[in-house]
mmCIF file of C-alpha atoms in Angstrom:
data_model
loop_
_atom_site.group_PDB
_atom_site.id
_atom_site.type_symbol
_atom_site.label_atom_id
_atom_site.label_comp_id
_atom_site.label_asym_id
_atom_site.label_seq_id
_atom_site.Cartn_x
_atom_site.Cartn_y
_atom_site.Cartn_z
ATOM 1 C CA MET A 1 -26.964 -40.415 -4.769
ATOM 2 C CA TYR A 2 -26.936 -38.477 -8.039
ATOM 3 C CA GLN A 3 -26.666 -35.183 -6.138
ATOM 4 C CA ALA A 4 -23.829 -36.570 -4.025
ATOM 5 C CA ALA A 5 -21.951 -37.592 -7.174
ATOM 6 C CA ASN A 6 -22.467 -34.161 -8.693
ATOM 7 C CA GLY A 7 -21.239 -32.575 -5.479
ATOM 8 C CA THR A 8 -18.076 -34.681 -5.520
ATOM 9 C CA ILE A 9 -17.425 -33.774 -9.159
ATOM 10 C CA GLY A 10 -17.951 -30.118 -8.334
ATOM 11 C CA MET A 11 -15.453 -30.268 -5.495
ATOM 12 C CA HIS A 12 -12.923 -32.003 -7.752
ATOM 13 C CA ILE A 13 -13.352 -29.255 -10.350
ATOM 14 C CA LEU A 14 -12.874 -26.589 -7.658
ATOM 15 C CA ALA A 15 -9.739 -28.379 -6.423
ATOM 16 C CA VAL A 16 -8.255 -28.569 -9.927
ATOM 17 C CA ILE A 17 -9.009 -24.909 -10.669
ATOM 18 C CA SER A 18 -7.499 -23.912 -7.314
ATOM 19 C CA PHE A 19 -4.370 -25.908 -8.143
ATOM 20 C CA MET A 20 -4.068 -24.168 -11.512
ATOM 21 C CA PHE A 21 -4.680 -20.765 -9.929
ATOM 22 C CA LEU A 22 -1.951 -21.406 -7.359
ATOM 23 C CA SER A 23 0.426 -22.307 -10.199
ATOM 24 C CA LEU A 24 -0.437 -19.033 -11.950
ATOM 25 C CA ARG A 25 0.145 -17.015 -8.785
ATOM 26 C CA LEU A 26 3.493 -18.709 -8.274
ATOM 27 C CA PHE A 27 4.462 -17.827 -11.857
ATOM 28 C CA ILE A 28 3.514 -14.156 -11.327
ATOM 29 C CA ALA A 29 5.481 -14.015 -8.071
ATOM 30 C CA VAL A 30 8.568 -15.423 -9.822
ATOM 31 C CA VAL A 31 8.183 -12.855 -12.618
ATOM 32 C CA ASN A 32 8.013 -10.053 -10.052
ATOM 33 C CA VAL A 33 11.153 -11.281 -8.317
ATOM 34 C CA LEU A 34 13.120 -11.668 -11.548
ATOM 35 C CA THR A 35 12.086 -8.269 -12.928
ATOM 36 C CA ARG A 36 12.437 -6.141 -9.801
ATOM 37 C CA PRO A 37 14.749 -3.145 -10.345
ATOM 38 C CA ARG A 38 18.406 -3.884 -9.650
ATOM 39 C CA ASN A 39 19.767 -0.339 -9.872
ATOM 40 C CA LEU A 40 17.923 1.427 -7.073
ATOM 41 C CA ALA A 41 21.195 1.752 -5.176
ATOM 42 C CA ALA A 42 22.554 4.008 -7.915
ATOM 43 C CA SER A 43 23.213 7.557 -6.732
ATOM 44 C CA LEU A 44 21.815 10.617 -8.459
ATOM 45 C CA THR A 45 24.274 12.417 -10.739
ATOM 46 C CA GLY A 46 24.190 16.016 -11.901
ATOM 47 C CA LYS A 47 22.063 18.754 -10.385
ATOM 48 C CA LYS A 48 19.666 17.370 -7.822
ATOM 49 C CA PRO A 49 16.043 18.539 -8.090
ATOM 50 C CA MET A 50 14.253 20.160 -5.179
ATOM 51 C CA ILE A 51 12.059 17.676 -3.282
ATOM 52 C CA SER A 52 9.027 18.613 -1.217
ATOM 53 C CA ILE A 53 8.256 15.973 1.408
ATOM 54 C CA LEU A 54 4.584 16.377 2.305
ATOM 55 C CA ILE A 55 2.980 14.731 5.326
ATOM 56 C CA PRO A 56 -0.743 14.790 6.181
ATOM 57 C CA ALA A 57 -1.132 14.170 9.908
ATOM 58 C CA ARG A 58 -4.168 13.646 12.101
ATOM 59 C CA ASN A 59 -3.578 12.495 15.677
ATOM 60 C CA GLU A 60 -0.104 11.168 14.928
ATOM 61 C CA GLU A 61 1.727 12.008 18.147
ATOM 62 C CA HIS A 62 3.053 8.448 18.417
ATOM 63 C CA ASN A 63 4.356 8.244 14.830
ATOM 64 C CA LEU A 64 5.512 11.726 13.829
ATOM 65 C CA PRO A 65 8.639 12.071 16.016
ATOM 66 C CA ALA A 66 10.302 8.997 14.506
ATOM 67 C CA LEU A 67 9.525 10.080 10.932
ATOM 68 C CA LEU A 68 10.667 13.674 11.460
ATOM 69 C CA LYS A 69 13.886 12.548 13.154
ATOM 70 C CA SER A 70 14.645 10.283 10.196
ATOM 71 C CA LEU A 71 14.014 13.156 7.772
ATOM 72 C CA ILE A 72 16.469 15.384 9.626
ATOM 73 C CA LYS A 73 19.219 12.848 8.872
ATOM 74 C CA LEU A 74 18.731 12.791 5.090
ATOM 75 C CA ASN A 75 21.944 13.125 3.097
ATOM 76 C CA TYR A 76 19.973 14.818 0.312
ATOM 77 C CA ARG A 77 20.452 18.566 0.650
ATOM 78 C CA ASP A 78 17.788 20.292 -1.440
ATOM 79 C CA TYR A 79 14.539 19.331 0.224
ATOM 80 C CA GLU A 80 11.762 20.759 2.360
ATOM 81 C CA VAL A 81 9.372 19.108 4.785
ATOM 82 C CA ILE A 82 5.810 20.380 5.144
ATOM 83 C CA VAL A 83 3.270 18.852 7.511
ATOM 84 C CA CYS A 84 -0.458 19.527 7.456
ATOM 85 C CA ASN A 85 -2.018 19.155 10.890
ATOM 86 C CA ASP A 86 -5.487 17.900 10.040
ATOM 87 C CA HIS A 87 -7.210 19.236 13.178
ATOM 88 C CA SER A 88 -5.509 16.799 15.532
ATOM 89 C CA THR A 89 -6.887 16.474 19.036
ATOM 90 C CA ASP A 90 -3.674 15.056 20.531
ATOM 91 C CA ASN A 91 -0.177 16.556 20.899
ATOM 92 C CA THR A 92 0.601 16.616 17.179
ATOM 93 C CA PRO A 93 0.755 20.469 16.990
ATOM 94 C CA GLU A 94 3.163 20.683 19.928
ATOM 95 C CA ILE A 95 5.451 18.084 18.386
ATOM 96 C CA LEU A 96 5.471 19.914 15.069
ATOM 97 C CA GLU A 97 6.212 23.263 16.663
ATOM 98 C CA LYS A 98 9.204 21.785 18.464
ATOM 99 C CA PHE A 99 10.738 20.512 15.225
ATOM 100 C CA VAL A 100 10.245 23.664 13.154
ATOM 101 C CA GLN A 101 12.035 25.735 15.784
ATOM 102 C CA THR A 102 15.307 23.927 15.076
ATOM 103 C CA GLU A 103 14.931 22.838 11.431
ATOM 104 C CA LYS A 104 14.788 25.707 8.935
ATOM 105 C CA ASN A 105 13.488 23.559 6.076
ATOM 106 C CA PHE A 106 10.611 22.191 8.170
ATOM 107 C CA GLN A 107 7.240 23.923 8.354
ATOM 108 C CA TRP A 108 3.719 23.027 9.359
ATOM 109 C CA PHE A 109 0.221 24.478 9.202
ATOM 110 C CA THR A 110 -3.265 23.584 10.359
ATOM 111 C CA SER A 111 -5.687 22.504 7.659
ATOM 112 C CA GLU A 112 -8.529 24.752 6.658
ATOM 113 C CA LYS A 113 -12.039 23.658 7.571
ATOM 114 C CA LEU A 114 -12.936 20.510 5.644
ATOM 115 C CA PRO A 115 -15.083 21.535 2.664
ATOM 116 C CA THR A 116 -18.191 19.611 1.694
ATOM 117 C CA GLY A 117 -17.402 16.717 -0.592
ATOM 118 C CA TRP A 118 -13.799 16.258 0.562
ATOM 119 C CA LEU A 119 -12.235 13.601 2.757
ATOM 120 C CA GLY A 120 -9.720 14.776 5.333
ATOM 121 C CA LYS A 121 -6.534 13.175 4.008
ATOM 122 C CA ASN A 122 -7.249 14.130 0.400
ATOM 123 C CA PHE A 123 -7.875 17.750 1.366
ATOM 124 C CA ALA A 124 -4.728 17.819 3.496
ATOM 125 C CA CYS A 125 -2.668 16.494 0.566
ATOM 126 C CA HIS A 126 -4.269 19.050 -1.759
ATOM 127 C CA GLN A 127 -3.299 21.905 0.558
ATOM 128 C CA LEU A 128 0.216 20.538 0.999
ATOM 129 C CA ALA A 129 0.739 20.499 -2.759
ATOM 130 C CA GLN A 130 -0.305 24.154 -3.007
ATOM 131 C CA LYS A 131 2.394 25.175 -0.532
ATOM 132 C CA ALA A 132 5.165 22.998 -1.969
ATOM 133 C CA LYS A 133 8.062 24.497 -3.921
ATOM 134 C CA GLY A 134 9.786 21.335 -5.094
ATOM 135 C CA ASP A 135 10.277 19.810 -8.528
ATOM 136 C CA TYR A 136 8.902 16.587 -7.068
ATOM 137 C CA LEU A 137 6.208 16.079 -4.450
ATOM 138 C CA LEU A 138 6.646 13.145 -2.097
ATOM 139 C CA PHE A 139 3.591 12.344 0.023
ATOM 140 C CA LEU A 140 4.440 10.240 3.062
ATOM 141 C CA ASP A 141 2.160 8.867 5.760
ATOM 142 C CA ALA A 142 3.181 9.713 9.306
ATOM 143 C CA ASP A 143 3.830 6.067 10.221
ATOM 144 C CA VAL A 144 6.611 5.753 7.629
ATOM 145 C CA HIS A 145 10.311 5.699 8.514
ATOM 146 C CA VAL A 146 13.111 6.399 6.030
ATOM 147 C CA GLN A 147 16.843 5.802 5.908
ATOM 148 C CA SER A 148 19.224 8.674 5.272
ATOM 149 C CA GLY A 149 20.037 7.742 1.671
ATOM 150 C CA PHE A 150 16.596 6.798 0.376
ATOM 151 C CA LEU A 151 15.911 9.855 -1.793
ATOM 152 C CA SER A 152 18.675 9.792 -4.429
ATOM 153 C CA PRO A 153 17.980 6.317 -5.883
ATOM 154 C CA ILE A 154 14.240 6.963 -5.934
ATOM 155 C CA ILE A 155 14.592 10.320 -7.710
ATOM 156 C CA ASN A 156 17.104 8.722 -10.050
ATOM 157 C CA ARG A 157 14.520 6.064 -10.927
ATOM 158 C CA VAL A 158 11.797 8.628 -11.596
ATOM 159 C CA ILE A 159 14.005 10.784 -13.808
ATOM 160 C CA HIS A 160 15.463 7.974 -15.909
ATOM 161 C CA LYS A 161 12.102 6.255 -16.397
ATOM 162 C CA ASN A 162 10.355 9.598 -17.027
ATOM 163 C CA LEU A 163 7.684 8.816 -14.457
ATOM 164 C CA SER A 164 4.866 11.120 -13.426
ATOM 165 C CA LEU A 165 4.139 8.973 -10.368
ATOM 166 C CA LEU A 166 6.115 6.386 -8.438
ATOM 167 C CA SER A 167 4.497 4.574 -5.531
ATOM 168 C CA LEU A 168 6.249 2.219 -3.118
ATOM 169 C CA PHE A 169 5.072 -0.506 -0.795
ATOM 170 C CA PRO A 170 7.441 -0.016 2.165
ATOM 171 C CA ARG A 171 9.005 -2.820 4.132
ATOM 172 C CA GLN A 172 6.509 -3.616 6.867
ATOM 173 C CA ILE A 173 7.568 -3.646 10.522
ATOM 174 C CA MET A 174 5.615 -6.116 12.662
ATOM 175 C CA TYR A 175 5.932 -6.938 16.348
ATOM 176 C CA SER A 176 2.673 -8.362 17.700
ATOM 177 C CA THR A 177 0.962 -11.624 16.811
ATOM 178 C CA GLY A 178 -1.949 -9.602 15.474
ATOM 179 C CA GLU A 179 0.289 -7.765 13.006
ATOM 180 C CA LYS A 180 2.032 -10.945 11.864
ATOM 181 C CA SER A 181 -1.366 -12.540 11.288
ATOM 182 C CA THR A 182 -2.632 -9.741 9.040
ATOM 183 C CA VAL A 183 -0.099 -7.316 7.554
ATOM 184 C CA PRO A 184 1.750 -9.849 5.317
ATOM 185 C CA LEU A 185 -1.514 -10.505 3.505
ATOM 186 C CA MET A 186 -1.078 -7.242 1.588
ATOM 187 C CA ASN A 187 2.032 -8.380 -0.290
ATOM 188 C CA TRP A 188 0.859 -12.004 -0.404
ATOM 189 C CA ILE A 189 -2.041 -10.812 -2.554
ATOM 190 C CA LEU A 190 -0.294 -8.051 -4.516
ATOM 191 C CA ILE A 191 2.898 -9.833 -5.569
ATOM 192 C CA SER A 192 1.077 -13.006 -6.611
ATOM 193 C CA LEU A 193 -1.729 -11.356 -8.591
ATOM 194 C CA LEU A 194 -0.216 -8.334 -10.330
ATOM 195 C CA PRO A 195 2.853 -8.501 -12.594
ATOM 196 C CA LEU A 196 4.352 -5.225 -11.359
ATOM 197 C CA PRO A 197 6.355 -4.382 -14.518
ATOM 198 C CA LEU A 198 3.089 -4.242 -16.470
ATOM 199 C CA VAL A 199 1.924 -1.294 -14.354
ATOM 200 C CA ARG A 200 4.602 0.784 -16.076
ATOM 201 C CA LEU A 201 4.748 -0.944 -19.466
ATOM 202 C CA LEU A 202 1.048 -1.282 -20.348
ATOM 203 C CA LYS A 203 -1.616 1.424 -20.514
ATOM 204 C CA GLN A 204 -4.545 -0.617 -19.181
ATOM 205 C CA SER A 205 -5.800 1.157 -16.059
ATOM 206 C CA SER A 206 -6.912 -2.170 -14.600
ATOM 207 C CA LEU A 207 -3.213 -3.013 -14.174
ATOM 208 C CA ALA A 208 -2.720 -0.589 -11.322
ATOM 209 C CA ALA A 209 -1.657 -0.628 -7.718
ATOM 210 C CA ALA A 210 -0.438 2.091 -5.395
ATOM 211 C CA ASN A 211 0.220 2.757 -1.744
ATOM 212 C CA GLY A 212 -0.738 6.073 -0.181
ATOM 213 C CA GLN A 213 2.073 5.664 2.340
ATOM 214 C CA PHE A 214 4.540 6.670 -0.397
ATOM 215 C CA MET A 215 3.452 8.607 -3.492
ATOM 216 C CA LEU A 216 6.052 10.569 -5.483
ATOM 217 C CA PHE A 217 4.655 12.930 -8.133
ATOM 218 C CA GLU A 218 6.373 15.074 -10.734
ATOM 219 C CA ALA A 219 5.346 18.536 -9.502
ATOM 220 C CA LYS A 220 4.487 20.064 -12.872
ATOM 221 C CA ASN A 221 2.238 17.152 -13.744
ATOM 222 C CA TYR A 222 0.539 17.352 -10.351
ATOM 223 C CA SER A 223 0.008 21.108 -10.664
ATOM 224 C CA GLU A 224 -1.575 20.749 -14.096
ATOM 225 C CA ASN A 225 -3.948 17.985 -12.985
ATOM 226 C CA GLN A 226 -4.570 18.587 -9.251
ATOM 227 C CA TRP A 227 -4.776 14.862 -8.655
ATOM 228 C CA HIS A 228 -6.080 14.858 -5.095
ATOM 229 C CA GLN A 229 -8.866 17.205 -6.114
ATOM 230 C CA GLN A 230 -9.916 14.628 -8.710
ATOM 231 C CA VAL A 231 -10.350 11.999 -5.974
ATOM 232 C CA LYS A 232 -11.423 14.362 -3.198
ATOM 233 C CA HIS A 233 -14.310 12.145 -2.019
ATOM 234 C CA GLU A 234 -12.593 8.774 -2.461
ATOM 235 C CA ASN A 235 -11.588 6.687 0.540
ATOM 236 C CA VAL A 236 -9.063 4.606 -1.438
ATOM 237 C CA GLU A 237 -7.447 7.504 -3.247
ATOM 238 C CA ASP A 238 -4.063 5.921 -3.984
ATOM 239 C CA ILE A 239 -5.183 3.147 -6.358
ATOM 240 C CA LEU A 240 -7.757 5.403 -8.023
ATOM 241 C CA LEU A 241 -5.099 8.076 -8.596
ATOM 242 C CA MET A 242 -2.877 5.530 -10.291
ATOM 243 C CA ARG A 243 -5.749 4.396 -12.516
ATOM 244 C CA LYS A 244 -6.632 7.958 -13.481
ATOM 245 C CA MET A 245 -3.034 8.736 -14.380
ATOM 246 C CA LYS A 246 -2.762 5.605 -16.511
ATOM 247 C CA LYS A 247 -6.009 6.468 -18.294
ATOM 248 C CA ALA A 248 -4.580 9.912 -19.037
ATOM 249 C CA GLY A 249 -1.509 8.321 -20.599
ATOM 250 C CA PHE A 250 1.083 9.272 -17.984
ATOM 251 C CA ARG A 251 3.948 6.967 -17.090
ATOM 252 C CA VAL A 252 3.611 5.453 -13.626
ATOM 253 C CA GLU A 253 5.239 2.684 -11.634
ATOM 254 C CA VAL A 254 4.764 0.759 -8.408
ATOM 255 C CA LEU A 255 7.541 -1.076 -6.552
ATOM 256 C CA ALA A 256 7.127 -3.561 -3.730
ATOM 257 C CA ASN A 257 9.482 -3.312 -0.806
ATOM 258 C CA PHE A 258 12.154 -0.699 -1.178
ATOM 259 C CA GLY A 259 14.149 -1.550 1.927
ATOM 260 C CA ALA A 260 15.200 2.011 2.769
ATOM 261 C CA VAL A 261 11.561 2.893 3.496
ATOM 262 C CA SER A 262 9.700 1.058 6.244
ATOM 263 C CA CYS A 263 6.371 1.359 7.978
ATOM 264 C CA ARG A 264 4.488 -0.046 10.922
ATOM 265 C CA MET A 265 0.948 0.124 9.610
ATOM 266 C CA TYR A 266 -0.895 -1.260 12.611
ATOM 267 C CA SER A 267 -0.066 -2.273 16.154
ATOM 268 C CA SER A 268 -2.780 -4.875 16.789
ATOM 269 C CA TYR A 269 -5.025 -7.418 15.115
ATOM 270 C CA ARG A 270 -8.099 -5.248 15.661
ATOM 271 C CA GLU A 271 -6.498 -2.196 14.026
ATOM 272 C CA ALA A 272 -5.335 -4.244 11.060
ATOM 273 C CA VAL A 273 -8.714 -5.881 10.462
ATOM 274 C CA GLU A 274 -10.496 -2.525 10.707
ATOM 275 C CA GLY A 275 -8.003 -0.921 8.321
ATOM 276 C CA PHE A 276 -7.855 -3.642 5.684
ATOM 277 C CA SER A 277 -11.588 -4.366 5.729
ATOM 278 C CA ARG A 278 -12.316 -0.800 4.593
ATOM 279 C CA ASN A 279 -10.737 -1.275 1.204
ATOM 280 C CA ILE A 280 -9.521 -4.811 0.522
ATOM 281 C CA HIS A 281 -11.970 -5.103 -2.391
ATOM 282 C CA GLN A 282 -9.887 -2.476 -4.210
ATOM 283 C CA TYR A 283 -7.120 -5.076 -4.455
ATOM 284 C CA PHE A 284 -9.509 -6.861 -6.813
ATOM 285 C CA GLY A 285 -10.501 -3.919 -8.992
ATOM 286 C CA GLY A 286 -13.224 -2.875 -6.574
ATOM 287 C CA TYR A 287 -15.299 -5.979 -7.348
ATOM 288 C CA SER A 288 -16.563 -7.992 -4.398
ATOM 289 C CA ALA A 289 -17.339 -10.953 -6.658
ATOM 290 C CA ILE A 290 -13.699 -11.250 -7.728
ATOM 291 C CA MET A 291 -12.622 -10.883 -4.100
ATOM 292 C CA ILE A 292 -14.901 -13.758 -3.074
ATOM 293 C CA LEU A 293 -13.675 -15.882 -5.993
ATOM 294 C CA PHE A 294 -10.068 -15.291 -4.875
ATOM 295 C CA TRP A 295 -10.966 -16.444 -1.363
ATOM 296 C CA LEU A 296 -12.776 -19.485 -2.715
ATOM 297 C CA LEU A 297 -9.766 -20.566 -4.788
ATOM 298 C CA THR A 298 -7.123 -19.844 -2.152
ATOM 299 C CA ILE A 299 -8.683 -21.280 1.002
ATOM 300 C CA PRO A 300 -11.627 -23.710 0.496
ATOM 301 C CA GLY A 301 -10.329 -24.810 -2.906
ATOM 302 C CA ILE A 302 -6.857 -25.583 -1.570
ATOM 303 C CA LEU A 303 -8.241 -27.456 1.446
ATOM 304 C CA ILE A 304 -10.483 -29.543 -0.796
ATOM 305 C CA GLY A 305 -7.516 -30.197 -3.070
ATOM 306 C CA LEU A 306 -5.525 -31.558 -0.152
ATOM 307 C CA LEU A 307 -8.311 -34.070 0.475
ATOM 308 C CA LEU A 308 -9.355 -35.076 -3.039
ATOM 309 C CA LEU A 309 -6.439 -34.701 -5.441
ATOM 310 C CA PRO A 310 -4.066 -37.603 -6.155
ATOM 311 C CA VAL A 311 -1.130 -37.934 -3.777
ATOM 312 C CA ALA A 312 1.446 -36.761 -6.307
ATOM 313 C CA THR A 313 -0.639 -33.722 -7.242
ATOM 314 C CA THR A 314 -1.245 -32.963 -3.565
ATOM 315 C CA LEU A 315 2.492 -32.969 -2.888
ATOM 316 C CA VAL A 316 3.038 -30.563 -5.785
ATOM 317 C CA LEU A 317 0.265 -28.343 -4.427
ATOM 318 C CA ILE A 318 1.880 -28.245 -0.980
ATOM 319 C CA CYS A 319 5.284 -27.472 -2.464
ATOM 320 C CA GLN A 320 3.825 -24.679 -4.586
ATOM 321 C CA ALA A 321 2.045 -23.115 -1.624
ATOM 322 C CA ILE A 322 5.232 -23.199 0.468
ATOM 323 C CA LEU A 323 7.376 -21.883 -2.387
ATOM 324 C CA LEU A 324 4.925 -19.040 -3.026
ATOM 325 C CA ARG A 325 5.099 -18.084 0.638
ATOM 326 C CA ILE A 326 8.924 -18.193 0.583
ATOM 327 C CA ILE A 327 9.288 -16.131 -2.606
ATOM 328 C CA ILE A 328 6.897 -13.413 -1.475
ATOM 329 C CA SER A 329 8.455 -13.275 1.994
ATOM 330 C CA LEU A 330 11.939 -12.841 0.517
ATOM 331 C CA HIS A 331 10.696 -10.240 -1.953
ATOM 332 C CA SER A 332 9.003 -8.380 0.891
ATOM 333 C CA ARG A 333 11.996 -8.763 3.234
ATOM 334 C CA GLN A 334 9.807 -10.503 5.763
ATOM 335 C CA PRO A 335 10.912 -13.489 7.877
ATOM 336 C CA VAL A 336 10.215 -16.650 5.894
ATOM 337 C CA TRP A 337 9.713 -18.962 8.859
ATOM 338 C CA THR A 338 7.451 -16.451 10.586
ATOM 339 C CA ASN A 339 5.150 -16.237 7.565
ATOM 340 C CA LEU A 340 5.110 -20.013 7.159
ATOM 341 C CA TYR A 341 4.239 -20.445 10.832
ATOM 342 C CA TYR A 342 1.512 -17.788 10.754
ATOM 343 C CA HIS A 343 0.061 -18.836 7.393
ATOM 344 C CA PRO A 344 -2.998 -20.633 8.876
ATOM 345 C CA LEU A 345 -3.745 -17.633 11.098
ATOM 346 C CA GLN A 346 -3.321 -15.321 8.109
ATOM 347 C CA MET A 347 -5.873 -17.321 6.121
ATOM 348 C CA ALA A 348 -8.297 -17.092 9.045
ATOM 349 C CA ALA A 349 -7.615 -13.346 9.265
ATOM 350 C CA LEU A 350 -8.220 -12.963 5.520
ATOM 351 C CA THR A 351 -11.603 -14.625 5.937
ATOM 352 C CA HIS A 352 -12.421 -12.297 8.837
ATOM 353 C CA ILE A 353 -11.371 -9.235 6.810
ATOM 354 C CA LEU A 354 -13.464 -10.244 3.799
ATOM 355 C CA VAL A 355 -16.547 -10.897 5.933
ATOM 356 C CA ARG A 356 -16.189 -7.484 7.614
ATOM 357 C CA ASN A 357 -15.735 -5.878 4.225
ATOM 358 C CA LEU A 358 -18.903 -7.422 2.846
ATOM 359 C CA LEU A 359 -20.925 -6.561 5.968
ATOM 360 C CA GLY A 360 -19.466 -3.066 6.107
ATOM 361 C CA LYS A 361 -20.762 -2.174 2.657
ATOM 362 C CA ARG A 362 -24.259 -2.137 4.079
ATOM 363 C CA LYS A 363 -23.315 0.640 6.475
ATOM 364 C CA LYS A 364 -22.066 2.954 3.680
ATOM 365 C CA THR A 365 -19.728 4.753 6.116
ATOM 366 C CA VAL A 366 -17.105 3.730 8.656
ATOM 367 C CA ARG A 367 -15.537 5.662 11.519
ATOM 368 C CA TRP A 368 -11.825 6.269 10.960
ATOM 369 C CA LYS A 369 -9.630 8.627 13.012
ATOM 370 C CA GLU A 370 -12.688 10.159 14.684
ATOM 371 C CA ARG A 371 -14.419 10.905 11.367
ATOM 372 C CA GLU A 372 -17.140 9.226 9.349
ATOM 373 C CA VAL A 373 -15.750 8.298 5.930
ATOM 374 C CA PRO A 374 -17.341 6.463 2.983
ATOM 375 C CA PHE A 375 -16.812 2.719 3.087
ATOM 376 C CA GLY A 376 -14.290 1.539 0.476
#
């Protein structure tokens, strides 16, 4: 009986802490909405810098044509596009050759043999940077799609904020049930845990987030530091790059959902779980314990709260959870009703992803794009 009483008290404590944590996450999400940049539509004045758009590509025959076609339509004149074919085994080289025959500012090359100690994407990005001629280096993943006017406001932001790195979380395109059950989790975690303005305003490297789908570097800074060489063996290079640059004292920024840049990360539930499970712990500073604590407070803790908390508090909890979902969906330009409908499936998917992440750490490596890469 004593143990049962202690267990009930423990569950009440967990429910209360989960309620407080949900309130904190809602506060952070509101801060992110209220402080998001309002001037990204501003056009670039004066002489426009040269931009090198750099794309590492391995077996991207299904994604590259759409990206390259969107880059042809840019209304920004002074830019080049360079693609590194990372030893693709599909029709990627043929697609690239077709584009460079008609577009004078497009070029491509095949990566050198992967040196010991490097991961494929990091080495491809390193080689791309060596060939670039621009004042700014924009690394894009092949599954990204851009609108014709996306460059000017982004470059304008970098110049006026004196940034050495700007990273964006693109608007996510989702079609299948599997995608809708998984992909929104990325922003649901990010926007409710990290006050994004602090990434730029404070020097603490722990306040960092980045997305390798869109990384814009100031070329001189990149050349002096060779950033991809510094993370050559890292699987989650984007976040670690941001942390290194903050530690070095450089100004950086991350923005969530710039609508002119979109991406379809995955096409199925299986792909999404495999992709996210490789590195979801990096959303929590690389600490599995913090990741598990987040899960405990956001799923079991909330469910227990619905059962044990007073009715009035339970109603507030439900309203907070719904409001958090609405705010993040609007911030991310995702359908509100879709995310509300899929929320239970997303929580189940989050549990699945975390379990795979924890089990995967025992294997040390994971197979990704026909290569063995370090886990996490």
